[in-house]
Each structure stands twice: as structure tokens, then as C-alpha cells.
Amino acid sequence: MSSAPHFHDASTRADLVDWGAQPDAISGASRSSGKLVHKGPGNRPEIGIWVCTPGRWRLSIPRDEFCHFVAGRATYRSDTGEVIEVTPGTAVMFPAGWTGECEVHATMRNTYYLSDREADK
């Protein structure tokens, strides 16, 4: 086991695992795939690569999540009305409890860090 979990070619590697259809679809049939770099005790934190095909769905971010998008194009719309246009090079810190919709226009890829911190209840 590596003392610093890592892998190379995060923006292009093809040995991804099919994670299935995106739940809570509004339109389209988005499918996700990815590769884990690290999962801590109790699955926290979780770090990896995520790829998603076009479609639109509802989402609720359970824990703070940092995403660095390296390919594709998408629009995130929060329930408060904020619109985040995502293109390669975009970095977003979604706070725990963020809710809204995601619409993927062109297959997107990101590296992500899903933290330990949950939304306040």
C-alpha cells in the first residue's frame, strides 16, 4: 500500500469502473464511471475520478466536496438560483447540504475529494 495514494493520467485514464445510471434523473440517461484513489475508514474521506455522460438530474451533496473538472461541460443550478457553468479547468467547492440540479452537456470528468464533514442537521 502506498503511503500517498495516487495515480497518473487522471484526465485520460481509461480503466474506470461502471458506477451505473445517475439516480434522480430529470431528463436523459446519464451514466457514471470512475476510479477510487482512496477511501478512508467508514468510507471517509473518498477521493477519486468521476466521469458522467449527458443528462440532467437532481442532487444533494451529503458532505463537503471539492471537484476539479478536467473535461466536458455542465451546468449546476442550486436551489437558491446560483448557476455554475463548468468547463475544463473549473474548480468548485460544494458545501455539505448543497442541493440543486446538474445538467451535463458534454461528457464531463473530474477529480474529487468528498470530505468527512456532513451538512449541519
PDB file of C-alpha atoms in Angstrom:
ATOM      1  CA  MET A   1       0.000   0.000   0.000  1.00  0.00           C
ATOM      2  CA  SER A   2       1.282   3.458  -0.897  1.00  0.00           C
ATOM      3  CA  SER A   3       1.983   5.985   1.839  1.00  0.00           C
ATOM      4  CA  ALA A   4       0.462   8.604  -0.501  1.00  0.00           C
ATOM      5  CA  PRO A   5      -2.339   7.065  -2.603  1.00  0.00           C
ATOM      6  CA  HIS A   6      -2.127   8.344  -6.164  1.00  0.00           C
ATOM      7  CA  PHE A   7      -2.316   7.530  -9.831  1.00  0.00           C
ATOM      8  CA  HIS A   8      -1.166   9.193 -13.000  1.00  0.00           C
ATOM      9  CA  ASP A   9      -3.155  10.338 -16.044  1.00  0.00           C
ATOM     10  CA  ALA A  10      -6.290  11.259 -14.086  1.00  0.00           C
ATOM     11  CA  SER A  11      -7.570  13.283 -17.035  1.00  0.00           C
ATOM     12  CA  THR A  12      -7.210  10.457 -19.556  1.00  0.00           C
ATOM     13  CA  ARG A  13      -7.076   7.055 -17.848  1.00  0.00           C
ATOM     14  CA  ALA A  14      -9.495   4.518 -19.268  1.00  0.00           C
ATOM     15  CA  ASP A  15      -9.543   1.767 -16.609  1.00  0.00           C
ATOM     16  CA  LEU A  16     -12.675   3.159 -14.961  1.00  0.00           C
ATOM     17  CA  VAL A  17     -15.411   1.148 -13.242  1.00  0.00           C
ATOM     18  CA  ASP A  18     -19.058   1.458 -14.363  1.00  0.00           C
ATOM     19  CA  TRP A  19     -20.954   3.046 -11.460  1.00  0.00           C
ATOM     20  CA  GLY A  20     -24.336   2.817 -13.214  1.00  0.00           C
ATOM     21  CA  ALA A  21     -27.143   5.184 -14.104  1.00  0.00           C
ATOM     22  CA  GLN A  22     -27.270   8.543 -12.392  1.00  0.00           C
ATOM     23  CA  PRO A  23     -30.143   8.472  -9.838  1.00  0.00           C
ATOM     24  CA  ASP A  24     -32.918  11.092  -9.697  1.00  0.00           C
ATOM     25  CA  ALA A  25     -32.907  11.686 -13.472  1.00  0.00           C
ATOM     26  CA  ILE A  26     -34.978  14.567 -14.835  1.00  0.00           C
ATOM     27  CA  SER A  27     -34.042  14.029 -18.481  1.00  0.00           C
ATOM     28  CA  GLY A  28     -31.588  11.918 -20.429  1.00  0.00           C
ATOM     29  CA  ALA A  29     -29.891   8.778 -19.190  1.00  0.00           C
ATOM     30  CA  SER A  30     -26.605   9.848 -17.605  1.00  0.00           C
ATOM     31  CA  ARG A  31     -24.213   7.078 -16.668  1.00  0.00           C
ATOM     32  CA  SER A  32     -21.334   7.398 -14.241  1.00  0.00           C
ATOM     33  CA  SER A  33     -17.995   5.662 -14.077  1.00  0.00           C
ATOM     34  CA  GLY A  34     -14.926   6.290 -12.009  1.00  0.00           C
ATOM     35  CA  LYS A  35     -11.890   5.112 -10.146  1.00  0.00           C
ATOM     36  CA  LEU A  36     -11.128   5.464  -6.445  1.00  0.00           C
ATOM     37  CA  VAL A  37      -7.747   6.758  -5.342  1.00  0.00           C
ATOM     38  CA  HIS A  38      -8.524   6.419  -1.633  1.00  0.00           C
ATOM     39  CA  LYS A  39     -11.356   5.559   0.740  1.00  0.00           C
ATOM     40  CA  GLY A  40     -10.746   6.091   4.431  1.00  0.00           C
ATOM     41  CA  PRO A  41     -12.235   4.274   7.432  1.00  0.00           C
ATOM     42  CA  GLY A  42     -16.022   4.261   7.180  1.00  0.00           C
ATOM     43  CA  ASN A  43     -15.617   5.389   3.538  1.00  0.00           C
ATOM     44  CA  ARG A  44     -14.486   8.837   4.691  1.00  0.00           C
ATOM     45  CA  PRO A  45     -12.854  10.676   3.090  1.00  0.00           C
ATOM     46  CA  GLU A  46     -13.274   9.490  -0.500  1.00  0.00           C
ATOM     47  CA  ILE A  47     -11.017  10.642  -3.329  1.00  0.00           C
ATOM     48  CA  GLY A  48     -11.238   9.672  -6.981  1.00  0.00           C
ATOM     49  CA  ILE A  49     -12.061  10.309 -10.613  1.00  0.00           C
ATOM     50  CA  TRP A  50     -15.669  10.646 -11.780  1.00  0.00           C
ATOM     51  CA  VAL A  51     -16.924  10.630 -15.385  1.00  0.00           C
ATOM     52  CA  CYS A  52     -20.549  11.276 -16.353  1.00  0.00           C
ATOM     53  CA  THR A  53     -22.364  11.239 -19.705  1.00  0.00           C
ATOM     54  CA  PRO A  54     -25.000  13.831 -20.775  1.00  0.00           C
ATOM     55  CA  GLY A  55     -28.307  14.144 -18.939  1.00  0.00           C
ATOM     56  CA  ARG A  56     -29.970  16.132 -16.149  1.00  0.00           C
ATOM     57  CA  TRP A  57     -30.724  15.135 -12.560  1.00  0.00           C
ATOM     58  CA  ARG A  58     -31.378  16.351  -9.015  1.00  0.00           C
ATOM     59  CA  LEU A  59     -28.594  16.125  -6.499  1.00  0.00           C
ATOM     60  CA  SER A  60     -27.897  16.737  -2.854  1.00  0.00           C
ATOM     61  CA  ILE A  61     -24.278  16.904  -1.706  1.00  0.00           C
ATOM     62  CA  PRO A  62     -24.021  14.944   1.590  1.00  0.00           C
ATOM     63  CA  ARG A  63     -20.528  16.123   2.632  1.00  0.00           C
ATOM     64  CA  ASP A  64     -18.207  18.941   1.589  1.00  0.00           C
ATOM     65  CA  GLU A  65     -16.970  18.051  -1.892  1.00  0.00           C
ATOM     66  CA  PHE A  66     -14.186  19.666  -3.888  1.00  0.00           C
ATOM     67  CA  CYS A  67     -14.247  18.997  -7.648  1.00  0.00           C
ATOM     68  CA  HIS A  68     -11.673  19.894 -10.283  1.00  0.00           C
ATOM     69  CA  PHE A  69     -13.200  19.428 -13.740  1.00  0.00           C
ATOM     70  CA  VAL A  70     -10.749  18.355 -16.433  1.00  0.00           C
ATOM     71  CA  ALA A  71     -13.058  17.623 -19.392  1.00  0.00           C
ATOM     72  CA  GLY A  72     -16.583  18.225 -20.662  1.00  0.00           C
ATOM     73  CA  ARG A  73     -19.230  20.825 -19.999  1.00  0.00           C
ATOM     74  CA  ALA A  74     -22.049  21.026 -17.448  1.00  0.00           C
ATOM     75  CA  THR A  75     -24.340  23.444 -15.640  1.00  0.00           C
ATOM     76  CA  TYR A  76     -25.051  23.220 -11.909  1.00  0.00           C
ATOM     77  CA  ARG A  77     -28.105  25.140 -10.659  1.00  0.00           C
ATOM     78  CA  SER A  78     -28.540  25.471  -6.911  1.00  0.00           C
ATOM     79  CA  ASP A  79     -31.980  25.608  -5.319  1.00  0.00           C
ATOM     80  CA  THR A  80     -31.095  29.183  -4.326  1.00  0.00           C
ATOM     81  CA  GLY A  81     -30.766  30.176  -8.008  1.00  0.00           C
ATOM     82  CA  GLU A  82     -26.973  30.268  -8.369  1.00  0.00           C
ATOM     83  CA  VAL A  83     -25.722  28.940 -11.723  1.00  0.00           C
ATOM     84  CA  ILE A  84     -22.247  27.412 -12.048  1.00  0.00           C
ATOM     85  CA  GLU A  85     -21.041  26.774 -15.597  1.00  0.00           C
ATOM     86  CA  VAL A  86     -18.420  24.033 -15.633  1.00  0.00           C
ATOM     87  CA  THR A  87     -15.746  23.663 -18.317  1.00  0.00           C
ATOM     88  CA  PRO A  88     -12.251  22.115 -18.217  1.00  0.00           C
ATOM     89  CA  GLY A  89     -10.190  23.860 -15.550  1.00  0.00           C
ATOM     90  CA  THR A  90     -13.177  24.788 -13.343  1.00  0.00           C
ATOM     91  CA  ALA A  91     -12.764  24.041  -9.622  1.00  0.00           C
ATOM     92  CA  VAL A  92     -15.808  24.055  -7.315  1.00  0.00           C
ATOM     93  CA  MET A  93     -16.178  23.554  -3.572  1.00  0.00           C
ATOM     94  CA  PHE A  94     -19.734  22.277  -2.978  1.00  0.00           C
ATOM     95  CA  PRO A  95     -20.587  22.679   0.715  1.00  0.00           C
ATOM     96  CA  ALA A  96     -22.293  19.847   2.585  1.00  0.00           C
ATOM     97  CA  GLY A  97     -26.048  20.176   2.096  1.00  0.00           C
ATOM     98  CA  TRP A  98     -25.831  21.872  -1.341  1.00  0.00           C
ATOM     99  CA  THR A  99     -28.942  20.957  -3.344  1.00  0.00           C
ATOM    100  CA  GLY A 100     -29.943  21.599  -6.926  1.00  0.00           C
ATOM    101  CA  GLU A 101     -29.633  20.149 -10.413  1.00  0.00           C
ATOM    102  CA  CYS A 102     -26.807  19.133 -12.686  1.00  0.00           C
ATOM    103  CA  GLU A 103     -27.100  19.121 -16.464  1.00  0.00           C
ATOM    104  CA  VAL A 104     -24.213  17.532 -18.339  1.00  0.00           C
ATOM    105  CA  HIS A 105     -23.982  18.904 -21.888  1.00  0.00           C
ATOM    106  CA  ALA A 106     -20.798  17.060 -22.936  1.00  0.00           C
ATOM    107  CA  THR A 107     -19.342  14.074 -21.065  1.00  0.00           C
ATOM    108  CA  MET A 108     -17.500  15.501 -18.084  1.00  0.00           C
ATOM    109  CA  ARG A 109     -14.642  14.244 -15.977  1.00  0.00           C
ATOM    110  CA  ASN A 110     -13.444  15.475 -12.633  1.00  0.00           C
ATOM    111  CA  THR A 111     -11.198  14.578  -9.775  1.00  0.00           C
ATOM    112  CA  TYR A 112     -12.975  14.896  -6.464  1.00  0.00           C
ATOM    113  CA  TYR A 113     -12.459  14.913  -2.725  1.00  0.00           C
ATOM    114  CA  LEU A 114     -15.550  14.024  -0.676  1.00  0.00           C
ATOM    115  CA  SER A 115     -14.655  15.093   2.870  1.00  0.00           C
ATOM    116  CA  ASP A 116     -15.649  13.874   6.317  1.00  0.00           C
ATOM    117  CA  ARG A 117     -17.778  16.964   7.060  1.00  0.00           C
ATOM    118  CA  GLU A 118     -21.543  16.447   6.761  1.00  0.00           C
ATOM    119  CA  ALA A 119     -24.234  19.084   6.489  1.00  0.00           C
ATOM    120  CA  ASP A 120     -25.482  20.507   9.778  1.00  0.00           C
ATOM    121  CA  LYS A 121     -28.752  18.922  10.779  1.00  0.00           C
TER     122      LYS A 121
END
